Amino acid sequence: MLEIPEAYTIAQQLNEVAKGKVIERVLVDNDSHKFAFFEGEPETYDSKLAGKVWGEATSHGGLIEAEIGEFKLSFAEGVNIRFLEAGKPAPKKCVLQIEFSDGTSIVCTVQMYGCIRLLLEGESDNFYYLVQKEKPSPLTDEFSRAYFQGIVDDAKPTLSAKGLLTTEQRIPGLGNGVNHDILYNARIHPKKKVSTMTKEQVDDLFASVKTTLAEMVAGGGRDTDKDLFGEPGRYQTILSSKTVKAPCPTCGGALDRKAYLGGNIYYCSRCQDE
């Protein structure tokens, strides 16, 4: 799933390889994956975009959006975006292919579920789209300690640390994938209740959100996910399916994995306070 580090990385890569290119044609297959959702009448994508220039791409939480003429083309959730050199075939079950006049193309597949939108500015009323555009990213100064305190204050006291970070779009683009290392670096257990957090722990959690995500972005994304060219990120995850059998890098003890809140949590019961 697209989360903050990968969305940011891929948006920057799109600006390097696609910005300024003329779109030759657009192919849409909205039948190959039943959980590939489209907005903006996919049968009209080609007529709307052919001949237009691919513009600036930006990321908003876990959303990637490109300006193409008067339109905004956005990718969210489990949309995998790849750049293909001229002559390279599109992958099987490709739901969207944008071919440029130089023979290169942008192709999209979907993992689990994903959404692609081609709309005019202000045309969408989708909550998940709008909240990602409206709320500040932890990568910006607008996401301040005071702003984070507001998130904490608005949460139910019984909410867990994982729930605080990953549910109800409190911090768009911060999902279960990046959550593990953020909580580990803050030394907070995923199940720890908000009501039991001290001010110092909230300080540590805020700092970890900012610094851990910045490190992931600096590494071009996580080693558990791939970039625009299909390459894994250079940020080596501390806690993930890749490391669960390794010892805790701090105490040397065994790491734990459990199902919780709709996904697995990875943690060290010695180092993370519950």
Coordinates of C-alpha atoms in Angstrom, one line a residue, residues 39 52 75 91 145 195 201 244:
E39 CA -13.3 7.9 -10.8
K52 CA -1.5 16.7 -23.3
F75 CA -3.2 7.2 -7.5
P91 CA 2.8 -6.3 -17.0
R145 CA 4.2 19.4 18.2
S195 CA -4.4 7.4 28.6
Q201 CA 6.3 9.6 25.8
V244 CA 10.9 -10.7 12.6

